[in-house]
Coordinates of C-alpha atoms and ligand atoms in Angstrom, one line a residue:
M1458 CA 196.6 -47.3 97.8
A1459 CA 199.9 -48.9 99.0
D1460 CA 200.4 -51.3 96.2
Q1461 CA 199.7 -49.1 93.2
N1462 CA 201.8 -50.1 90.3
I1463 CA 204.4 -48.0 88.6
L1464 CA 205.4 -48.3 85.0
I1465 CA 208.8 -46.8 83.9
I1466 CA 209.1 -46.2 80.2
G1467 CA 212.8 -46.4 79.2
S1468 CA 215.6 -48.6 80.6
G1469 CA 218.6 -46.3 80.8
F1470 CA 220.3 -44.6 83.7
A1471 CA 217.2 -42.6 84.5
A1472 CA 215.1 -45.7 84.8
A1473 CA 217.7 -47.5 86.9
V1474 CA 218.3 -44.7 89.4
T1475 CA 214.5 -44.2 89.7
V1476 CA 214.2 -47.9 90.6
I1477 CA 217.0 -47.5 93.2
H1478 CA 215.5 -44.5 94.9
L1479 CA 211.9 -45.7 94.7
V1480 CA 212.9 -49.0 96.4
Q1481 CA 215.0 -47.2 99.0
A1482 CA 212.0 -44.9 99.6
G1483 CA 209.9 -47.9 100.5
I1484 CA 208.2 -48.8 97.2
K1485 CA 208.0 -52.6 96.7
P1486 CA 210.1 -53.8 93.7
A1487 CA 207.2 -56.1 92.7
T1488 CA 205.0 -53.0 92.0
I1489 CA 207.5 -51.6 89.4
T1490 CA 207.5 -52.5 85.7
I1491 CA 210.2 -51.3 83.3
V1492 CA 209.8 -51.3 79.5
G1493 CA 212.9 -50.6 77.5
P1494 CA 215.6 -52.4 75.5
G1495 CA 218.9 -53.7 76.8
A1496 CA 220.2 -54.1 80.4
L1497 CA 218.5 -51.8 82.9
G1498 CA 220.8 -48.8 83.5
A1499 CA 222.8 -48.9 80.3
G1500 CA 220.6 -47.0 77.9
N1501 CA 222.0 -44.9 75.1
A1502 CA 224.6 -43.3 77.3
Y1503 CA 226.3 -46.3 78.9
G1504 CA 225.1 -49.2 76.8
C1505 CA 228.3 -49.3 74.7
D1506 CA 231.0 -51.9 74.7
D1507 CA 233.8 -50.0 73.2
K1508 CA 236.7 -49.5 75.5
D1509 CA 237.4 -46.0 74.1
F1510 CA 234.0 -44.6 74.9
R1511 CA 234.6 -42.8 78.2
L1512 CA 232.7 -40.8 80.7
N1513 CA 233.2 -37.1 79.9
V1514 CA 233.3 -36.1 83.6
R1515 CA 235.5 -37.3 86.4
A1516 CA 234.3 -40.2 88.6
A1517 CA 233.3 -38.1 91.5
L1518 CA 230.6 -36.4 89.4
M1519 CA 228.9 -39.6 88.4
W1520 CA 226.9 -40.2 91.6
I1521 CA 223.6 -41.8 92.4
W1522 CA 223.4 -40.6 96.1
P1523 CA 224.5 -37.0 96.9
E1524 CA 225.8 -38.1 100.2
K1525 CA 228.0 -40.8 98.6
R1526 CA 229.7 -38.9 95.8
D1527 CA 232.8 -41.0 96.0
D1528 CA 230.9 -44.3 95.7
F1529 CA 231.6 -44.8 92.0
G1530 CA 235.3 -43.9 92.5
L1531 CA 235.6 -46.4 95.3
W1532 CA 233.8 -49.1 93.3
A1533 CA 236.1 -48.3 90.3
K1534 CA 239.2 -48.7 92.4
A1535 CA 238.1 -52.1 93.7
N1536 CA 236.5 -53.4 90.5
I1537 CA 238.3 -51.9 87.4
T1538 CA 241.6 -53.6 87.0
D1539 CA 242.2 -53.2 83.2
D1540 CA 242.1 -49.5 82.7
P1541 CA 245.3 -47.7 83.8
E1542 CA 244.5 -45.0 81.2
A1543 CA 241.5 -43.9 83.2
V1544 CA 243.8 -42.0 85.6
Q1545 CA 244.5 -38.5 84.3
N1546 CA 245.9 -35.3 85.9
S1547 CA 242.5 -33.7 86.0
G1548 CA 240.7 -36.7 87.5
N1549 CA 239.8 -40.3 86.7
F1550 CA 237.8 -40.7 83.5
Y1551 CA 236.5 -44.3 83.3
R1552 CA 234.9 -46.2 80.5
R1553 CA 231.2 -45.8 80.1
R1554 CA 230.6 -49.6 80.0
D1555 CA 232.3 -49.8 83.4
F1556 CA 229.9 -47.1 84.7
A1557 CA 227.0 -49.4 83.5
R1558 CA 228.5 -52.2 85.5
Y1559 CA 228.6 -50.0 88.5
V1560 CA 224.9 -49.0 88.1
K1561 CA 224.0 -52.7 87.8
S1562 CA 225.9 -53.5 91.0
C1563 CA 224.0 -50.7 92.8
L1564 CA 220.7 -52.0 91.5
D1565 CA 221.6 -55.6 92.5
T1566 CA 222.5 -54.4 96.0
V1567 CA 219.4 -52.3 96.5
L1568 CA 217.0 -55.0 95.1
A1569 CA 218.6 -57.6 97.2
D1570 CA 218.3 -55.4 100.3
A1571 CA 214.6 -54.5 99.6
S1572 CA 212.4 -55.7 102.4
A1573 CA 210.1 -58.7 102.0
P1574 CA 207.9 -59.5 100.2
H1575 CA 210.4 -59.1 97.4
N1576 CA 209.4 -60.5 94.1
G1577 CA 211.7 -58.3 92.0
I1578 CA 210.9 -55.8 89.4
T1579 CA 209.5 -56.8 86.0
H1580 CA 211.5 -55.7 82.9
H1581 CA 210.1 -56.1 79.4
Q1582 CA 212.8 -55.4 76.8
Q1583 CA 210.4 -53.8 74.4
I1584 CA 209.5 -50.3 73.2
V1585 CA 206.3 -48.5 74.2
T1586 CA 204.7 -47.3 71.1
S1587 CA 201.7 -45.4 72.6
L1588 CA 200.2 -44.4 75.9
G1589 CA 196.6 -43.6 76.7
T1590 CA 194.3 -43.4 79.7
A1591 CA 193.0 -46.7 81.0
D1592 CA 189.3 -47.3 82.0
S1593 CA 190.6 -47.8 85.6
G1594 CA 191.7 -44.1 85.6
G1595 CA 195.4 -45.0 85.3
W1596 CA 197.4 -45.5 82.1
Q1597 CA 197.6 -48.1 79.4
A1598 CA 200.8 -48.6 77.4
S1599 CA 201.0 -50.5 74.1
L1600 CA 204.3 -52.3 73.5
D1601 CA 205.8 -53.1 70.1
D1602 CA 205.2 -56.8 70.6
G1603 CA 201.4 -56.1 70.9
R1604 CA 201.3 -56.4 74.7
L1605 CA 199.2 -54.0 76.7
I1606 CA 200.3 -52.9 80.2
T1607 CA 198.2 -50.9 82.6
A1608 CA 199.6 -48.9 85.4
D1609 CA 198.4 -46.4 88.1
H1610 CA 201.5 -44.2 87.6
V1611 CA 203.8 -43.8 84.6
I1612 CA 207.3 -42.3 84.7
L1613 CA 208.7 -41.3 81.3
A1614 CA 212.4 -42.0 81.1
T1615 CA 212.9 -42.2 77.4
G1616 CA 216.2 -40.3 77.4
N1617 CA 218.2 -39.1 74.5
P1618 CA 216.2 -39.5 71.3
T1619 CA 217.8 -41.3 68.3
P1620 CA 219.8 -38.8 66.3
Q1621 CA 218.4 -37.8 63.0
W1622 CA 220.3 -37.1 59.8
P1623 CA 220.9 -33.3 59.6
C1624 CA 220.6 -33.3 55.7
R1625 CA 218.8 -34.8 52.8
V1626 CA 219.6 -38.5 52.3
N1627 CA 219.2 -39.6 48.7
H1628 CA 216.5 -42.3 48.4
A1629 CA 218.7 -44.6 46.3
V1630 CA 221.3 -44.7 49.2
M1631 CA 218.7 -45.9 51.7
A1632 CA 217.0 -48.2 49.2
S1633 CA 220.2 -50.3 48.6
P1634 CA 221.2 -52.4 51.6
A1635 CA 224.8 -52.2 50.3
T1636 CA 224.9 -48.4 50.8
A1637 CA 222.3 -48.0 53.6
K1638 CA 224.7 -50.0 55.9
L1639 CA 227.4 -47.4 55.3
L1640 CA 225.3 -44.7 57.0
V1641 CA 225.6 -44.9 60.8
Q1642 CA 222.6 -42.9 62.0
N1643 CA 223.1 -43.6 65.7
P1644 CA 226.8 -44.3 66.7
W1645 CA 226.3 -44.4 70.4
D1646 CA 226.5 -48.2 70.9
G1647 CA 229.8 -48.3 68.9
R1648 CA 228.9 -51.5 67.1
W1649 CA 229.6 -49.8 63.7
L1650 CA 233.3 -49.9 64.6
D1651 CA 233.3 -53.7 64.0
H1652 CA 232.5 -53.2 60.3
V1653 CA 234.8 -50.3 59.4
T1654 CA 238.1 -51.3 57.9
S1655 CA 241.2 -49.2 58.5
G1656 CA 241.3 -48.3 54.8
S1657 CA 237.7 -46.8 54.7
R1658 CA 237.3 -43.1 54.1
I1659 CA 235.0 -41.8 56.8
A1660 CA 233.0 -38.6 57.2
I1661 CA 232.1 -37.8 60.8
V1662 CA 229.2 -35.3 61.0
G1663 CA 229.4 -33.0 64.0
S1664 CA 232.3 -32.1 66.3
G1665 CA 231.0 -32.7 69.8
L1666 CA 231.7 -35.5 72.4
T1667 CA 230.2 -38.2 70.2
A1668 CA 232.5 -37.2 67.3
L1669 CA 235.4 -37.4 69.7
D1670 CA 234.4 -40.9 70.9
A1671 CA 234.4 -42.0 67.2
I1672 CA 237.8 -40.5 66.5
T1673 CA 239.3 -42.0 69.7
A1674 CA 238.0 -45.4 68.8
L1675 CA 239.3 -45.2 65.2
A1676 CA 242.7 -43.9 66.5
R1677 CA 243.0 -47.0 68.8
R1678 CA 242.2 -49.2 65.8
N1679 CA 245.1 -47.6 63.9
H1680 CA 242.8 -46.2 61.3
Q1681 CA 244.9 -45.4 58.1
A1682 CA 242.5 -43.7 55.6
Q1683 CA 241.2 -40.2 55.8
I1684 CA 238.7 -39.2 58.4
Y1685 CA 236.8 -36.0 57.6
L1686 CA 235.2 -34.2 60.5
L1687 CA 232.4 -32.0 59.0
A1688 CA 231.5 -29.1 61.3
P1689 CA 230.8 -25.5 60.3
H1690 CA 232.9 -24.1 63.0
G1691 CA 235.4 -26.9 63.2
N1692 CA 235.9 -26.7 66.9
L1693 CA 236.4 -29.8 69.0
P1694 CA 235.1 -29.6 72.6
P1695 CA 237.6 -28.2 75.1
V1696 CA 239.2 -30.7 77.5
Q1697 CA 238.2 -31.1 81.1
A1698 CA 240.5 -29.0 83.3
D1699 CA 241.5 -29.7 86.9
W1700 CA 238.9 -27.2 88.2
V1701 CA 237.8 -26.6 91.7
K1702 CA 234.7 -24.5 92.0
Q1703 CA 233.8 -22.0 94.8
G1704 CA 230.2 -20.7 95.6
P1705 CA 227.8 -19.4 93.0
P1706 CA 227.9 -15.8 91.7
I1707 CA 225.3 -13.3 92.8
W1708 CA 222.8 -13.0 90.0
P1709 CA 221.1 -9.7 89.2
K1710 CA 217.4 -9.6 90.0
P1711 CA 214.9 -10.1 88.5
P1712 CA 216.3 -12.6 86.0
R1713 CA 216.3 -11.3 82.4
P1714 CA 218.1 -12.7 79.4
S1715 CA 220.2 -9.6 79.0
K1716 CA 221.2 -9.6 82.7
I1717 CA 222.1 -13.3 82.6
L1718 CA 224.2 -12.8 79.5
R1719 CA 226.0 -9.8 81.1
R1720 CA 226.6 -11.9 84.2
F1721 CA 228.2 -14.6 82.1
R1722 CA 230.4 -12.1 80.3
S1723 CA 231.5 -10.3 83.5
Y1724 CA 232.1 -13.5 85.6
L1725 CA 234.2 -15.5 83.1
P1726 CA 237.8 -14.4 83.6
D1727 CA 239.9 -13.0 80.8
L1728 CA 241.8 -16.3 80.4
P1729 CA 241.8 -19.1 77.8
P1730 CA 238.7 -21.4 78.3
E1731 CA 241.2 -24.3 78.7
D1732 CA 242.5 -22.7 81.9
S1733 CA 241.2 -24.4 85.1
R1734 CA 240.2 -21.0 86.5
W1735 CA 238.0 -20.3 83.5
Q1736 CA 236.3 -23.6 83.8
A1737 CA 235.9 -23.2 87.6
A1738 CA 234.1 -19.9 86.9
F1739 CA 231.9 -21.5 84.3
E1740 CA 231.0 -24.3 86.8
E1741 CA 230.1 -21.7 89.4
L1742 CA 227.8 -20.0 86.9
R1743 CA 226.0 -23.3 86.6
I1744 CA 225.3 -23.8 90.3
D1745 CA 222.1 -21.6 90.4
I1746 CA 221.5 -21.4 86.6
N1747 CA 218.3 -23.5 86.9
Q1748 CA 216.8 -20.9 89.3
Q1749 CA 217.5 -18.2 86.7
W1750 CA 216.0 -20.4 84.0
A1751 CA 212.9 -21.2 86.0
A1752 CA 212.1 -17.5 86.3
L1753 CA 212.1 -16.9 82.6
N1754 CA 209.1 -17.2 80.3
D1755 CA 209.3 -19.1 77.0
D1756 CA 210.1 -16.1 74.9
D1757 CA 212.9 -15.1 77.3
R1758 CA 214.3 -18.7 77.3
R1759 CA 214.4 -18.7 73.5
R1760 CA 215.9 -15.2 73.5
L1761 CA 218.6 -16.3 76.0
M1762 CA 219.5 -19.4 74.1
R1763 CA 219.8 -17.3 70.8
R1764 CA 222.4 -15.2 72.5
L1765 CA 224.1 -17.7 75.0
G1766 CA 223.4 -21.0 73.2
W1767 CA 226.8 -21.1 71.3
L1768 CA 228.8 -20.5 74.5
W1769 CA 226.7 -23.0 76.5
S1770 CA 227.0 -25.8 73.9
R1771 CA 230.7 -25.1 73.4
Y1772 CA 231.8 -25.0 77.0
R1773 CA 229.2 -26.9 78.9
Y1774 CA 230.2 -30.3 77.5
R1775 CA 233.9 -30.9 77.9
A1776 CA 235.9 -33.9 76.8
A1777 CA 237.9 -36.5 78.7
P1778 CA 241.6 -35.8 78.2
Q1779 CA 242.2 -39.2 76.5
T1780 CA 239.8 -38.3 73.7
I1781 CA 241.4 -34.9 73.0
A1782 CA 244.9 -36.6 73.0
A1783 CA 243.7 -39.1 70.4
A1784 CA 242.2 -36.4 68.1
T1785 CA 245.4 -34.4 68.3
R1786 CA 247.5 -37.4 67.3
L1787 CA 245.3 -38.1 64.3
Q1788 CA 245.3 -34.5 63.3
Q1789 CA 249.1 -34.3 63.5
S1790 CA 249.4 -37.4 61.4
G1791 CA 247.2 -35.9 58.7
I1792 CA 244.6 -38.6 59.0
L1793 CA 242.0 -36.4 60.7
D1794 CA 240.9 -33.5 58.4
I1795 CA 238.7 -30.9 60.0
C1796 CA 236.4 -29.5 57.3
H1797 CA 234.7 -26.2 58.1
A1798 CA 231.6 -27.2 56.2
R1799 CA 228.0 -28.2 56.6
L1800 CA 226.7 -31.5 55.2
T1801 CA 223.7 -30.8 53.0
A1802 CA 223.1 -34.1 51.2
I1803 CA 224.2 -37.8 51.0
N1804 CA 224.1 -39.2 47.5
P1805 CA 225.3 -42.4 45.8
G1806 CA 229.0 -42.0 44.7
D1807 CA 230.8 -43.1 41.5
D1808 CA 234.3 -44.1 42.7
T1809 CA 233.3 -44.5 46.3
P1810 CA 229.9 -45.7 47.6
L1811 CA 228.9 -42.3 48.9
R1812 CA 229.2 -38.7 47.7
L1813 CA 228.5 -35.9 50.1
D1814 CA 227.4 -32.4 49.2
L1815 CA 229.1 -29.9 51.5
T1816 CA 228.6 -26.1 51.9
G1817 CA 231.5 -24.1 53.3
A1818 CA 231.4 -21.1 55.6
A1819 CA 231.3 -18.6 52.6
G1820 CA 228.6 -20.6 50.9
E1821 CA 230.9 -22.5 48.5
V1822 CA 229.7 -25.9 47.5
R1823 CA 231.8 -29.0 47.1
C1824 CA 231.6 -32.8 47.0
L1825 CA 233.4 -35.3 49.2
D1826 CA 233.7 -39.0 48.3
V1827 CA 233.6 -41.4 51.3
D1828 CA 232.9 -45.0 52.3
Y1829 CA 231.1 -44.3 55.5
V1830 CA 229.1 -41.5 57.2
I1831 CA 228.9 -41.4 60.9
N1832 CA 226.1 -39.1 62.3
C1833 CA 227.6 -37.6 65.5
T1834 CA 225.2 -34.6 65.7
G1835 CA 223.3 -36.1 68.6
A1836 CA 220.2 -34.2 67.6
G1837 CA 216.9 -36.0 67.4
Q1838 CA 213.2 -35.9 68.2
D1839 CA 211.4 -38.5 70.3
P1840 CA 208.4 -39.7 68.3
F1841 CA 206.8 -41.3 71.3
L1842 CA 206.9 -38.0 73.3
A1843 CA 205.5 -36.2 70.2
S1844 CA 202.6 -38.7 70.1
L1845 CA 201.7 -37.6 73.7
V1846 CA 201.4 -34.0 72.5
T1847 CA 199.3 -35.1 69.6
A1848 CA 197.1 -37.2 71.9
G1849 CA 196.5 -34.1 74.2
I1850 CA 198.3 -35.8 77.1
G1851 CA 201.2 -33.3 77.4
V1852 CA 202.3 -30.0 75.9
A1853 CA 205.5 -29.4 73.8
D1854 CA 208.1 -27.4 75.7
A1855 CA 209.4 -24.0 74.6
F1856 CA 211.9 -25.6 72.1
G1857 CA 209.6 -28.3 70.8
K1858 CA 212.0 -31.0 72.1
G1859 CA 210.3 -32.6 75.0
L1860 CA 207.3 -32.3 77.2
R1861 CA 206.6 -29.4 79.6
V1862 CA 207.1 -30.5 83.2
T1863 CA 206.7 -28.9 86.7
A1864 CA 209.6 -28.6 89.1
D1865 CA 208.3 -31.8 90.6
N1866 CA 208.6 -33.7 87.3
Q1867 CA 204.9 -33.8 86.7
I1868 CA 203.8 -33.6 83.1
I1869 CA 201.8 -30.4 82.4
R1870 CA 198.5 -31.1 80.6
P1871 CA 197.1 -28.9 77.8
D1872 CA 194.8 -27.1 80.3
G1873 CA 197.9 -26.1 82.4
S1874 CA 197.2 -28.5 85.3
A1875 CA 199.9 -30.9 86.4
S1876 CA 199.4 -34.7 86.2
K1877 CA 200.1 -36.4 89.5
N1878 CA 200.4 -39.9 87.9
L1879 CA 202.4 -39.1 84.7
L1880 CA 206.0 -37.9 85.4
M1881 CA 209.2 -37.5 83.6
I1882 CA 212.9 -38.0 84.5
G1883 CA 215.9 -37.4 82.3
P1884 CA 217.5 -35.1 79.7
Q1885 CA 214.2 -34.4 78.0
M1886 CA 213.3 -32.1 80.9
A1887 CA 216.1 -29.6 80.0
S1888 CA 213.8 -27.1 78.2
S1889 CA 211.6 -26.9 81.3
L1890 CA 214.1 -27.2 84.1
G1891 CA 217.4 -26.1 82.7
D1892 CA 220.7 -27.8 83.1
V1893 CA 219.4 -31.3 84.1
V1894 CA 221.1 -33.6 81.5
A1895 CA 224.0 -34.9 83.6
A1896 CA 223.9 -38.2 85.5
S1897 CA 224.0 -36.4 88.9
E1898 CA 221.0 -34.3 87.9
V1899 CA 219.1 -37.3 86.8
S1900 CA 219.9 -38.9 90.2
L1901 CA 218.5 -35.8 91.9
A1902 CA 215.3 -35.9 89.8
A1903 CA 214.9 -39.6 90.8
I1904 CA 215.3 -38.8 94.4
R1905 CA 212.7 -36.0 94.2
V1906 CA 210.2 -38.3 92.4
A1907 CA 210.8 -41.2 94.8
G1908 CA 210.3 -38.9 97.7
N1909 CA 207.0 -37.7 96.3
F1910 CA 205.9 -41.3 95.6
A1911 CA 206.9 -42.4 99.1
E1912 CA 204.8 -39.5 100.5
Q1913 CA 201.8 -40.5 98.4
L1914 CA 202.0 -44.3 98.6
V1915 CA 203.8 -45.2 101.8
G1916 CA 203.3 -42.1 103.8
R1917 CA 207.0 -41.0 104.1
G1918 CA 208.4 -37.6 103.4
K1919 CA 210.9 -36.3 100.9
R1920 CA 214.6 -37.1 101.6
H1921 CA 216.9 -34.9 99.5
D1922 CA 217.2 -31.9 97.3
G1923 CA 220.3 -30.3 95.9
G1924 CA 222.0 -28.3 93.2
I1925 CA 223.9 -28.9 90.0
D1926 CA 227.1 -30.8 90.2
A1927 CA 228.3 -32.4 87.0
Ligands
LIG3220 C1 226.4 -41.0 74.4 C2 226.1 -40.3 75.7 C3 227.1 -40.2 76.7 C4 226.8 -39.5 77.9 N1 227.9 -39.4 78.8 C5 227.6 -38.8 80.0 C6 228.7 -38.8 81.0 O1 229.8 -39.2 80.7 N2 228.4 -38.2 82.1 C7 227.1 -37.6 82.4 O2 226.9 -37.1 83.5 N3 226.1 -37.7 81.4 C8 226.4 -38.2 80.3 N4 225.4 -38.3 79.3 C9 224.1 -37.6 79.6 C10 223.0 -38.6 79.9 O3 221.9 -38.0 79.3 C11 222.7 -38.9 81.3 O4 223.8 -39.2 82.0 C12 221.8 -40.1 81.5 O5 222.5 -41.3 81.1 C13 220.5 -40.1 80.8 O6 219.8 -41.3 81.1 P1 218.4 -41.7 80.4 O7 218.0 -43.0 80.9 O8 217.5 -40.6 80.6 O9 218.8 -41.7 78.8 P2 219.3 -42.8 77.8 O10 220.7 -43.2 78.2 O11 219.2 -42.1 76.5 O12 218.4 -44.1 77.9 C14 217.0 -44.0 77.5 C15 216.6 -45.5 77.3 O13 215.2 -45.5 77.1 C16 214.8 -46.3 75.9 N5 213.6 -45.8 75.3 C17 213.4 -44.6 74.6 N6 212.2 -44.6 74.2 C18 211.5 -45.7 74.6 C19 210.2 -46.1 74.5 N7 209.2 -45.5 73.8 N8 209.9 -47.3 75.1 C20 210.8 -48.0 75.8 N9 212.1 -47.6 76.0 C21 212.4 -46.4 75.4 C22 216.1 -46.1 75.0 O14 216.1 -47.1 74.1 C23 217.2 -46.1 76.1 O15 217.6 -47.4 76.4 C24 225.6 -38.9 78.1 C25 224.6 -39.0 77.1 C26 224.8 -39.7 75.9 C27 223.8 -39.8 74.9

């Protein structure tokens, strides 16, 4: 039993912290295989080189160990010497690429410390295209290079799915390499910035944190031509305030969507959401929100999100101060134009390569001529997870976004039972477990999973549990 092998599908932060906690819980590195592109720990979130792509929370919230919440901050002070702009009044907001360096240094330390025999983990920089049961009773994964890997246990850590276009894309645009390259479907790695010239007219679709990253990077490059931000409501995320939270509010029992909604309304102070007291109250509401969520059935979860979803998505994800400052500068100079409109189609243009169809708030239709379209909607569907639903391995969650999991991260099978050797860690668990997207929440999930593995495989108990922090 002791040397059962573990396959982690995905290579981002979730995979890296899972390795760290598994090894620290006594699992031998040589029994762990990772499949996923890029450096382990970088992933979609931190695998970007651009120096303007920053963490959206202060350093103290980016922890791997709950008992060492200042570890990244201390590492940053010792190892980041070229980023004075990181230091802001509301905290230190470092570059995402520097956080990836920190994760790598933690991995290196933990793997170097792992007790003998230490042969290291195996990392295949491929994509898993399908997963099925193996004759041995475990799992068999097929990789995109044709390789097959069998494992006793599989941990799904596929993370944030590639964003999809939120509109119709004319076939002719995609068919021509000259215009297809002007559509940036997934802007997270920032490589597209190398191709855009300062005279290009750019449409940014969406107005969340990814849009702010794009705007900040373009501002730094002294972008001269018009940037159109296409968003029906036209609101940029609020900036992170200098908040300090107290304890959680008392929630009415039993949890019901209407009661949760009323609690939000009565608890948030009558102040602007930019005020640190307003954000502190919002952060306090988050402390036990997952317990409220866990008590709701699927219908109630959908009902709650219909009523609360706009408030949640608007104020849950706040921006680093540097990004808001850059957007304000570009808006004041007239380069950034916020269009209260929905993108409905991308077509070939006449005078410019691309012509966009937009629909305004009152239903009015207009066209916009641009050179580039950057998809900053962040919304996508993971085809690999969907294939597990089709194969009868898992069940779609209440919102059809990920797979249903137990509070112990086990995938729930179609018959309602929990799979002890197929688990999931990462943002895809949000529909099942609530507010679990942030790095600190991913760390907690990894600790939970590692504790359970240690109990099963090396006879040790669980080590940690905790609440929401970032
Ligand atoms: C752009 C961005 C910025 C963020 N910034 C912050 C932040 O500042 N602070 C914070 O707390 N949280 C942030 N988050 C939230 C983020 O979800 C978590 O912090 C955490 O990084 C999630 O890690 P992950 O490994 O689950 O996901 P990801 O970073 O999405 O990594 C998943 C990895 O798995 C790979 N993969 C996917 N499918 C397969 C497959 N079938 N086979 C093999 N590999 C596969 C992907 O290619 C990717 O490399 C951010 C998220 C994004 C998208």
